[in-house]
Coordinates of C-alpha atoms and ligand atoms in Angstrom, one line a residue:
M1 CA 11.7 7.1 -17.7
Y2 CA 14.0 9.2 -15.6
Y3 CA 14.2 10.1 -11.9
K4 CA 13.6 13.4 -10.1
S5 CA 14.3 14.7 -6.7
T6 CA 11.4 15.2 -4.2
R7 CA 13.1 18.5 -3.3
N8 CA 13.8 19.7 -6.8
S9 CA 11.6 18.5 -9.6
S10 CA 14.0 19.8 -12.3
V11 CA 16.6 17.2 -11.3
R12 CA 16.7 14.6 -14.1
V13 CA 18.9 11.5 -13.7
D14 CA 18.7 8.0 -15.1
S15 CA 18.2 5.0 -12.7
A16 CA 21.9 4.1 -12.7
Q17 CA 22.7 7.6 -11.4
A18 CA 19.9 7.5 -8.9
I19 CA 21.1 4.1 -7.5
A20 CA 24.8 5.1 -7.5
Q21 CA 24.1 8.4 -5.7
G22 CA 21.5 7.0 -3.2
I23 CA 20.1 10.5 -2.3
S24 CA 19.9 13.7 -4.3
K25 CA 22.4 16.5 -3.5
D26 CA 19.5 18.7 -2.4
G27 CA 18.6 16.1 0.3
G28 CA 15.6 14.9 -1.6
L29 CA 14.8 11.3 -2.6
F30 CA 14.8 10.0 -6.1
V31 CA 11.4 9.1 -7.6
P32 CA 10.5 7.8 -11.0
S33 CA 9.1 10.3 -13.4
E34 CA 6.1 8.1 -13.9
I35 CA 4.8 4.8 -12.6
P36 CA 4.9 2.3 -15.4
S37 CA 1.7 0.3 -15.9
I38 CA 1.1 -3.4 -15.9
T39 CA -2.0 -4.9 -17.4
L40 CA -4.2 -7.9 -16.3
D41 CA -2.8 -9.8 -19.3
D42 CA 0.7 -9.1 -18.0
I43 CA -0.3 -10.4 -14.5
K44 CA -1.8 -13.5 -16.1
A45 CA 1.5 -14.2 -17.9
L46 CA 3.5 -13.6 -14.8
G47 CA 1.5 -16.3 -13.0
S48 CA 3.3 -19.0 -14.9
M49 CA 6.8 -17.5 -14.4
D50 CA 9.2 -18.1 -11.5
Y51 CA 10.3 -15.3 -9.2
R52 CA 13.4 -14.4 -11.2
A53 CA 11.3 -13.9 -14.4
R54 CA 8.8 -11.8 -12.5
A55 CA 11.7 -9.7 -11.1
K56 CA 13.1 -9.1 -14.6
F57 CA 9.7 -8.0 -15.8
V58 CA 9.3 -5.4 -13.0
F59 CA 12.9 -4.1 -13.2
G60 CA 12.6 -3.8 -16.9
R61 CA 9.7 -1.3 -16.4
F62 CA 11.6 0.9 -13.9
L63 CA 15.3 0.6 -14.9
T64 CA 14.8 1.6 -18.5
D65 CA 18.5 2.6 -18.9
F66 CA 19.6 -1.0 -18.0
T67 CA 19.9 -3.5 -20.8
E68 CA 18.0 -6.8 -20.6
A69 CA 21.3 -8.6 -20.1
E70 CA 22.3 -6.3 -17.3
I71 CA 19.0 -6.9 -15.5
A72 CA 19.3 -10.6 -16.0
Y73 CA 22.8 -10.6 -14.6
C74 CA 21.7 -8.8 -11.4
V75 CA 18.5 -10.9 -10.9
D76 CA 20.1 -14.3 -11.7
N77 CA 23.0 -13.7 -9.3
A78 CA 20.9 -12.4 -6.4
Y79 CA 17.8 -14.6 -6.3
T80 CA 19.4 -18.0 -6.1
S81 CA 18.4 -21.1 -4.2
K82 CA 21.8 -20.9 -2.5
A83 CA 21.1 -17.5 -0.9
F84 CA 17.4 -18.3 -0.2
D85 CA 16.2 -21.4 1.5
S86 CA 13.2 -21.6 -0.9
D87 CA 13.4 -21.5 -4.6
N88 CA 10.2 -19.5 -4.6
I89 CA 12.3 -16.8 -3.0
A90 CA 9.2 -15.4 -1.2
E91 CA 6.7 -17.9 0.2
L92 CA 2.9 -17.4 0.5
A93 CA 1.6 -19.3 3.5
H94 CA -2.2 -19.7 3.9
L95 CA -2.9 -18.6 7.4
F96 CA -6.7 -18.7 7.6
D97 CA -9.6 -18.2 5.2
G98 CA -8.6 -15.5 2.7
T99 CA -5.5 -14.4 4.6
Y100 CA -2.0 -15.1 3.3
M101 CA 1.3 -14.6 5.0
L102 CA 3.8 -13.3 2.5
E103 CA 7.0 -14.7 4.0
L104 CA 9.8 -12.4 3.0
W105 CA 12.4 -13.9 5.3
H106 CA 13.8 -16.9 3.5
G107 CA 17.0 -15.1 2.6
P108 CA 20.5 -15.3 4.2
T109 CA 19.8 -12.9 7.2
C110 CA 16.2 -14.0 7.9
A111 CA 14.5 -10.7 7.4
F112 CA 12.7 -9.1 4.5
K113 CA 15.6 -6.7 3.9
D114 CA 17.3 -9.5 2.0
M115 CA 14.8 -9.2 -0.7
A116 CA 16.4 -5.9 -1.7
L117 CA 19.8 -6.1 -0.2
Q118 CA 20.8 -9.4 -2.0
I119 CA 20.4 -7.6 -5.3
L120 CA 21.4 -4.0 -4.5
P121 CA 25.2 -4.7 -4.7
Y122 CA 24.6 -6.0 -8.3
L123 CA 22.4 -3.1 -9.2
L124 CA 24.9 -0.7 -7.7
T125 CA 28.1 -2.1 -9.2
T126 CA 26.3 -2.4 -12.6
S127 CA 25.2 1.3 -12.3
M128 CA 28.8 2.4 -11.5
K129 CA 30.0 0.5 -14.6
K130 CA 27.3 2.2 -16.7
L131 CA 28.3 5.6 -15.4
G132 CA 31.9 4.8 -16.4
T133 CA 33.3 5.6 -13.0
D134 CA 36.0 3.6 -11.2
K135 CA 35.5 5.4 -7.8
K136 CA 35.2 3.2 -4.8
V137 CA 31.6 3.2 -3.4
V138 CA 31.4 3.7 0.3
I139 CA 28.0 2.4 1.6
L140 CA 26.8 4.1 4.8
V141 CA 23.9 2.4 6.6
A142 CA 21.9 3.4 9.6
T143 CA 20.0 0.4 10.9
S144 CA 17.3 -0.5 13.4
G145 CA 18.7 -4.0 13.3
D146 CA 17.8 -5.9 10.1
T147 CA 19.0 -3.6 7.3
G148 CA 22.5 -3.5 8.8
K149 CA 23.1 -7.3 8.7
A150 CA 21.3 -7.7 5.3
A151 CA 23.5 -4.9 3.8
L152 CA 26.7 -6.4 5.3
E153 CA 25.9 -9.8 3.9
G154 CA 25.0 -8.3 0.5
F155 CA 28.1 -6.1 0.2
K156 CA 30.8 -8.2 2.0
D157 CA 33.9 -8.5 -0.3
V158 CA 32.1 -7.0 -3.3
P159 CA 35.0 -5.4 -5.3
G160 CA 35.0 -1.6 -5.5
T161 CA 32.8 -1.2 -2.4
S162 CA 33.2 -0.7 1.3
I163 CA 30.4 -0.7 3.8
M164 CA 29.9 0.9 7.3
V165 CA 26.9 0.2 9.5
F166 CA 25.7 2.2 12.5
Y167 CA 23.1 0.7 14.9
P168 CA 21.6 2.0 18.2
D169 CA 23.5 0.2 21.0
D170 CA 20.4 -0.6 23.1
G171 CA 18.0 -0.8 20.2
V172 CA 18.5 -4.2 18.6
S173 CA 17.8 -7.8 19.7
A174 CA 20.6 -10.0 21.0
M175 CA 20.6 -12.1 17.8
Q176 CA 20.6 -9.0 15.6
K177 CA 23.7 -7.6 17.5
K178 CA 25.4 -11.0 17.3
Q179 CA 24.7 -11.1 13.5
M180 CA 26.3 -7.7 13.0
T181 CA 29.3 -7.8 15.4
T182 CA 30.5 -11.1 14.0
Q183 CA 30.3 -10.0 10.4
E184 CA 33.0 -11.4 8.1
G185 CA 34.5 -9.6 5.1
A186 CA 37.5 -7.4 4.4
N187 CA 35.5 -4.3 3.4
V188 CA 33.1 -4.1 6.3
G189 CA 32.8 -1.9 9.4
V190 CA 30.2 -2.0 12.2
C191 CA 29.7 0.5 15.0
A192 CA 27.2 1.1 17.8
I193 CA 25.8 4.5 18.5
K194 CA 24.7 5.9 21.9
G195 CA 21.3 7.0 20.7
N196 CA 18.3 5.6 18.9
F197 CA 17.7 4.7 15.2
D198 CA 16.6 8.2 14.3
D199 CA 19.9 9.5 15.7
A200 CA 21.8 7.0 13.5
Q201 CA 19.7 7.8 10.4
N202 CA 20.1 11.6 10.9
G203 CA 23.8 11.2 11.4
V204 CA 24.2 9.2 8.2
K205 CA 22.0 11.7 6.2
A206 CA 24.1 14.6 7.5
I207 CA 27.3 12.9 6.4
F208 CA 25.8 12.2 3.0
T209 CA 24.6 15.7 2.2
N210 CA 27.8 17.5 3.6
A211 CA 29.6 19.0 0.6
E212 CA 32.9 19.2 2.4
I213 CA 32.9 15.5 3.3
A214 CA 31.9 14.6 -0.3
A215 CA 34.9 16.7 -1.6
E216 CA 37.2 14.9 0.8
L217 CA 36.0 11.5 -0.4
D218 CA 36.3 12.6 -4.0
K219 CA 39.9 13.6 -3.5
N220 CA 40.5 10.1 -2.3
G221 CA 38.8 8.4 -5.3
M222 CA 35.7 7.5 -3.3
M223 CA 32.0 8.4 -3.2
F224 CA 29.1 7.7 -0.8
S225 CA 26.0 5.7 -1.5
S226 CA 23.2 4.4 0.6
A227 CA 21.8 0.9 1.3
N228 CA 18.9 2.4 3.3
S229 CA 15.4 2.5 1.7
I230 CA 16.1 6.1 0.7
N231 CA 18.0 4.5 -2.2
W232 CA 15.7 3.7 -5.1
G233 CA 17.7 0.5 -5.6
R234 CA 16.3 -0.7 -2.3
L235 CA 12.7 0.2 -3.1
A236 CA 12.4 -1.2 -6.7
P237 CA 13.1 -4.8 -5.6
Q238 CA 10.4 -4.6 -3.0
I239 CA 7.7 -3.8 -5.6
I240 CA 8.4 -7.2 -7.2
Y241 CA 7.1 -9.4 -4.3
Y242 CA 3.7 -7.6 -4.3
V243 CA 3.3 -8.1 -8.0
S244 CA 4.6 -11.6 -7.7
S245 CA 2.3 -12.6 -4.9
Y246 CA -0.8 -11.2 -6.7
A247 CA 0.1 -13.2 -9.8
Q248 CA 0.6 -16.3 -7.7
L249 CA -2.8 -16.0 -6.0
V250 CA -4.4 -15.8 -9.4
A251 CA -2.4 -18.7 -10.7
D252 CA -3.3 -20.8 -7.6
G253 CA -7.0 -20.1 -8.1
E254 CA -7.2 -18.3 -4.7
I255 CA -8.5 -15.1 -6.4
K256 CA -9.8 -14.2 -9.9
L257 CA -7.8 -12.0 -12.2
G258 CA -8.9 -8.5 -11.4
D259 CA -10.1 -9.2 -7.8
K260 CA -8.9 -6.7 -5.3
I261 CA -6.7 -7.6 -2.3
N262 CA -5.7 -5.7 0.8
I263 CA -2.0 -5.5 1.8
V264 CA -1.0 -5.2 5.4
V265 CA 2.5 -4.1 6.2
P266 CA 4.3 -3.8 9.6
T267 CA 5.9 -0.4 9.0
G268 CA 8.9 1.6 10.2
N269 CA 10.6 3.7 7.6
F270 CA 7.6 3.4 5.2
G271 CA 9.7 1.7 2.5
N272 CA 7.9 -1.7 2.4
I273 CA 4.4 -0.2 2.3
L274 CA 5.4 2.4 -0.3
A275 CA 6.6 -0.5 -2.5
G276 CA 3.0 -1.8 -2.1
Y277 CA 1.7 1.6 -3.2
Y278 CA 3.9 1.5 -6.3
A279 CA 2.6 -2.0 -7.1
K280 CA -1.0 -0.8 -6.8
H281 CA -0.4 2.1 -9.1
M282 CA 1.3 -0.1 -11.6
G283 CA -2.0 -1.9 -11.9
I284 CA -2.1 -4.6 -9.2
P285 CA -5.7 -4.5 -8.0
V286 CA -5.4 -3.3 -4.4
N287 CA -8.3 -2.2 -2.1
K288 CA -6.5 -0.8 1.0
L289 CA -2.9 -0.6 2.1
I290 CA -3.0 -1.1 5.8
C291 CA -0.1 0.5 7.7
A292 CA 0.6 -1.3 11.0
S293 CA 2.8 0.3 13.7
N294 CA 3.9 -0.6 17.2
A295 CA 3.8 1.8 20.2
N296 CA 5.8 4.3 18.0
N297 CA 2.6 5.2 16.3
V298 CA 3.5 8.4 14.6
L299 CA 2.3 7.0 11.2
T300 CA -1.1 5.9 12.6
D301 CA -1.7 9.4 13.8
F302 CA -0.5 10.9 10.5
I303 CA -2.7 8.7 8.3
K304 CA -5.7 9.4 10.5
T305 CA -5.2 13.2 11.0
G306 CA -2.8 14.5 8.4
V307 CA -0.6 15.8 11.2
Y308 CA 2.9 14.4 11.4
D309 CA 4.3 15.0 14.9
R310 CA 7.5 13.4 16.0
N311 CA 7.5 15.3 19.3
R312 CA 6.6 12.3 21.4
A313 CA 8.2 9.7 23.6
F314 CA 10.3 7.1 21.8
H315 CA 9.5 3.6 22.8
A316 CA 11.9 0.7 22.7
T317 CA 9.6 -2.2 21.8
I318 CA 9.8 -6.0 21.1
S319 CA 9.5 -5.1 17.4
P320 CA 12.7 -3.0 17.3
S321 CA 12.9 -2.7 13.5
M322 CA 9.8 -0.5 13.6
D323 CA 11.1 1.7 16.4
I324 CA 11.2 4.8 14.2
L325 CA 9.7 8.3 14.6
I326 CA 11.0 9.7 11.3
S327 CA 9.8 7.6 8.3
S328 CA 11.9 8.7 5.4
N329 CA 9.9 7.2 2.6
L330 CA 6.8 9.2 3.5
E331 CA 8.5 12.0 1.5
R332 CA 8.2 10.0 -1.7
L333 CA 4.5 9.4 -1.1
L334 CA 3.8 13.0 -0.3
Y335 CA 5.6 14.2 -3.4
M336 CA 3.3 12.0 -5.4
L337 CA 0.1 13.0 -3.5
T338 CA 0.9 16.7 -3.9
G339 CA 1.2 16.4 -7.7
E340 CA 5.0 16.6 -7.4
N341 CA 5.0 19.9 -5.6
D342 CA 8.7 20.2 -4.6
A343 CA 8.2 23.6 -2.9
Q344 CA 5.5 22.1 -0.6
I345 CA 7.8 19.1 0.2
N346 CA 10.6 21.5 1.1
E347 CA 8.3 23.4 3.4
W348 CA 6.9 20.4 5.2
F349 CA 10.2 18.6 5.6
G350 CA 11.9 21.9 6.7
K351 CA 9.3 22.1 9.4
L352 CA 9.9 18.5 10.4
A353 CA 13.6 19.3 10.8
S354 CA 13.1 22.5 12.7
E355 CA 9.8 21.9 14.7
G356 CA 9.4 18.2 14.4
R357 CA 5.9 18.7 13.1
Y358 CA 3.9 19.5 9.9
E359 CA 0.3 19.2 8.7
V360 CA -0.6 18.3 5.2
S361 CA -3.4 19.9 3.1
D362 CA -7.0 18.7 3.1
E363 CA -6.5 17.5 -0.4
V364 CA -3.6 15.3 0.7
K365 CA -5.6 14.1 3.7
A366 CA -8.4 13.0 1.5
K367 CA -6.0 11.1 -0.8
L368 CA -4.3 9.4 2.2
A369 CA -7.7 8.3 3.5
E370 CA -8.7 6.8 0.1
E371 CA -5.5 4.7 -0.2
F372 CA -4.5 3.8 3.4
C373 CA -5.8 2.6 6.7
A374 CA -3.6 2.6 9.8
G375 CA -3.5 1.1 13.3
F376 CA -1.0 0.2 16.0
C377 CA -0.6 -2.1 18.9
D378 CA 1.6 -2.3 22.0
D379 CA 3.9 -5.0 23.2
A380 CA 1.3 -6.8 25.3
Q381 CA -1.1 -7.0 22.3
T382 CA 1.7 -8.1 20.0
K383 CA 2.5 -11.0 22.4
A384 CA -1.1 -12.0 22.8
T385 CA -1.4 -12.1 19.0
I386 CA 1.7 -14.4 18.7
K387 CA 0.1 -16.7 21.2
K388 CA -3.3 -16.7 19.6
I389 CA -1.9 -17.4 16.1
Y390 CA 0.3 -20.2 17.5
D391 CA -2.6 -21.8 19.4
K392 CA -5.2 -21.5 16.7
Y393 CA -3.2 -22.2 13.5
S394 CA 0.1 -23.7 14.8
Y395 CA 1.8 -20.9 13.0
T396 CA 4.7 -19.1 14.7
C397 CA 5.3 -15.5 13.6
D398 CA 7.8 -12.9 14.7
T399 CA 7.0 -9.8 16.7
H400 CA 6.8 -7.4 13.7
T401 CA 4.5 -9.7 11.7
A402 CA 2.3 -10.1 14.8
V403 CA 1.8 -6.3 14.9
A404 CA 0.5 -6.5 11.4
V405 CA -1.8 -9.4 12.2
K406 CA -3.3 -7.6 15.2
V407 CA -3.8 -4.3 13.2
Y408 CA -5.5 -6.3 10.5
E409 CA -7.8 -8.1 12.9
D410 CA -8.8 -4.7 14.3
Y411 CA -9.4 -3.4 10.8
K412 CA -11.5 -6.3 9.9
A413 CA -13.6 -6.1 13.1
A414 CA -14.1 -2.3 12.5
T415 CA -15.0 -2.5 8.8
G416 CA -16.3 -5.9 8.2
D417 CA -14.2 -5.9 5.0
E418 CA -13.9 -9.5 3.7
T419 CA -11.5 -8.7 0.9
K420 CA -8.7 -11.3 0.6
T421 CA -5.6 -10.0 2.3
I422 CA -1.8 -10.4 2.1
I423 CA 0.1 -9.7 5.3
A424 CA 3.8 -9.0 4.9
S425 CA 5.7 -11.3 7.2
T426 CA 8.9 -9.5 7.6
A427 CA 11.2 -11.6 9.8
S428 CA 11.9 -15.1 10.9
P429 CA 10.6 -15.7 14.4
Y430 CA 14.2 -17.0 15.2
K431 CA 15.5 -13.5 15.0
F432 CA 13.4 -12.6 18.0
S433 CA 13.3 -16.0 19.8
G434 CA 13.1 -14.5 23.3
S435 CA 10.1 -12.4 22.8
V436 CA 8.3 -15.1 20.7
L437 CA 8.9 -17.8 23.3
S438 CA 7.8 -15.6 26.2
A439 CA 4.6 -14.7 24.2
I440 CA 3.9 -18.4 23.7
G441 CA 4.5 -19.0 27.4
V442 CA 7.9 -20.7 27.4
D443 CA 10.6 -19.5 29.9
S444 CA 12.9 -17.2 27.9
D445 CA 15.6 -16.5 30.4
A446 CA 18.6 -18.0 28.5
D447 CA 21.2 -17.0 25.9
E448 CA 20.1 -16.4 22.3
F449 CA 21.3 -19.8 21.1
T450 CA 19.5 -21.8 23.8
L451 CA 16.4 -19.8 22.9
V452 CA 16.8 -20.8 19.3
D453 CA 16.8 -24.5 20.3
K454 CA 13.8 -24.0 22.5
L455 CA 11.9 -22.2 19.7
A456 CA 12.7 -25.1 17.3
E457 CA 11.1 -27.5 19.7
V458 CA 7.8 -25.6 20.0
S459 CA 7.6 -24.1 16.5
K460 CA 8.8 -27.2 14.5
L461 CA 10.3 -24.7 12.0
P462 CA 13.8 -25.5 10.7
V463 CA 16.5 -23.4 12.4
P464 CA 18.1 -21.1 9.7
A465 CA 21.6 -22.4 9.2
S466 CA 23.0 -18.8 9.1
L467 CA 21.7 -18.1 12.7
A468 CA 22.9 -21.4 14.1
A469 CA 26.4 -20.8 12.7
L470 CA 26.8 -17.5 14.6
K471 CA 27.3 -19.4 17.8
D472 CA 30.9 -20.2 16.9
K473 CA 31.8 -16.9 15.4
A474 CA 34.1 -14.4 17.1
V475 CA 33.0 -10.8 17.8
R476 CA 34.9 -8.5 15.4
F477 CA 33.3 -5.1 16.1
D478 CA 32.6 -3.9 19.6
K479 CA 33.0 -0.1 19.3
V480 CA 30.4 2.2 20.8
I481 CA 30.6 5.9 19.9
D482 CA 28.7 9.1 20.5
K483 CA 26.4 10.2 17.7
T484 CA 28.6 13.2 17.2
E485 CA 31.6 11.0 16.3
M486 CA 30.2 9.3 13.2
K487 CA 32.2 11.3 10.7
E488 CA 35.5 10.6 12.5
F489 CA 34.6 6.9 12.5
V490 CA 34.0 6.9 8.8
F491 CA 37.2 8.8 8.0
S492 CA 39.4 6.7 10.2
S493 CA 37.9 3.5 8.8
L494 CA 38.6 4.7 5.3
G495 CA 42.1 5.8 6.2
I496 CA 41.3 9.5 5.4
K497 CA 43.1 11.9 7.6
Ligands
PLP1 C1 12.7 -3.0 8.4 C2 11.7 -3.8 9.0 C3 10.3 -3.4 9.1 C4 9.9 -2.0 8.6 O1 10.0 -1.9 7.2 P1 10.0 -0.4 6.6 O2 10.3 -0.6 5.1 O3 11.2 0.3 7.3 O4 8.7 0.2 6.9 C5 9.4 -4.3 9.6 N1 9.7 -5.5 10.0 C6 11.0 -5.9 10.0 C7 11.3 -7.3 10.5 C8 12.0 -5.1 9.5 O5 13.3 -5.6 9.5

């Protein structure tokens, strides 16, 4: 197994190189040369293992240049009951008949990004060692709120690394901002951008692929890498929980081995749902992958029509981690659906960059329709769904997860499909206390910590210790810059003149 670039199929690197580099020099994303398969017997065996053992199995299939001991080192250090508040790492909550909430927010920063970002630093430093380089890795992150904190927490004080996070100043929740601006660690930097997430992501991508900047870093004994889901080391860990939850449902007797399930994912950058696609094509029996968006519904339109058009108004919603108009990981999917046609990918993504729009072929449209369904909902519907789930099932979900629940309800009503379904629950409701409380009908005009206390009263969910502790932490990072000043910020933080 090796990794290719979506913009140049002749690129051939092993997984350590793909993870260390983050993105290919041609601007393409690394994809595995094949999707390894998993049999029903494998799935049965996984059912009696814990999350760590399941993770080792899946990594073993994708990171074929890693030794068993290297994989075990990464997994055993990342998925601990110290970092996660559940030794199951991911929890499957039964919501109603045949619908399961895959709670991916039991990690240290209370969002699903922890599932990958707790292990990425181990994968990355192990990769550097395997490559025999002692360069310092500089991690650049663009975040719509959750990735930034999860990456900071994963990389803080990791020897041989330094991390810089850019977030849209007006595009994150009060709690998310507090989480990032109070970050501890000697190797971390955080900076707000006047702009939206796409501006931050484009800025980071431009720095990554600029040869002059790379040469400057090289001269100083450093190299860039990415903790965004453009890095394969982010995506691979996300495949595990889909494999794991299917094996768990079989082990629990909720489904029979071989039964198909649907997977619903609240989507922004298309990383999480793409991991579901990989799990399906490894051999997990999946009927439909259902892509749920908020008012930024560029993916809904794309999956329904085959036209990707980012020329539309950007909406700041109550599910900010999905406020994205350019979904990076779609490039990986289209590379696979075109039969690895790198010329075609260059053409479409060139058009996306110059005109903001491209249309895929009829063949790709047909494949999209076979694998995916899509829908979206606005903030009012998101809130109504939070309230409905709360009233009906005494279950409190966050705003992103509620988008997925609503889109799934619409899907079920439209199709009558009774297939058992996993809904990815991507954040703790405490990260978005204000919106969740106002949805339930509780006055939410208070500071973020009062809101946490109020939410504890109505939800009866334990308050995550990491969020409660923020109250007493001092703000360390309050810089707000123009999106054109990102390179200067990076250089000055690294002490490069
Ligand atoms: C990042 C995020 C998403 C979107 O995930 P993608 O992999 O970018 O599609 C959804 N919900 C929450 C809470 C997130 O943090």
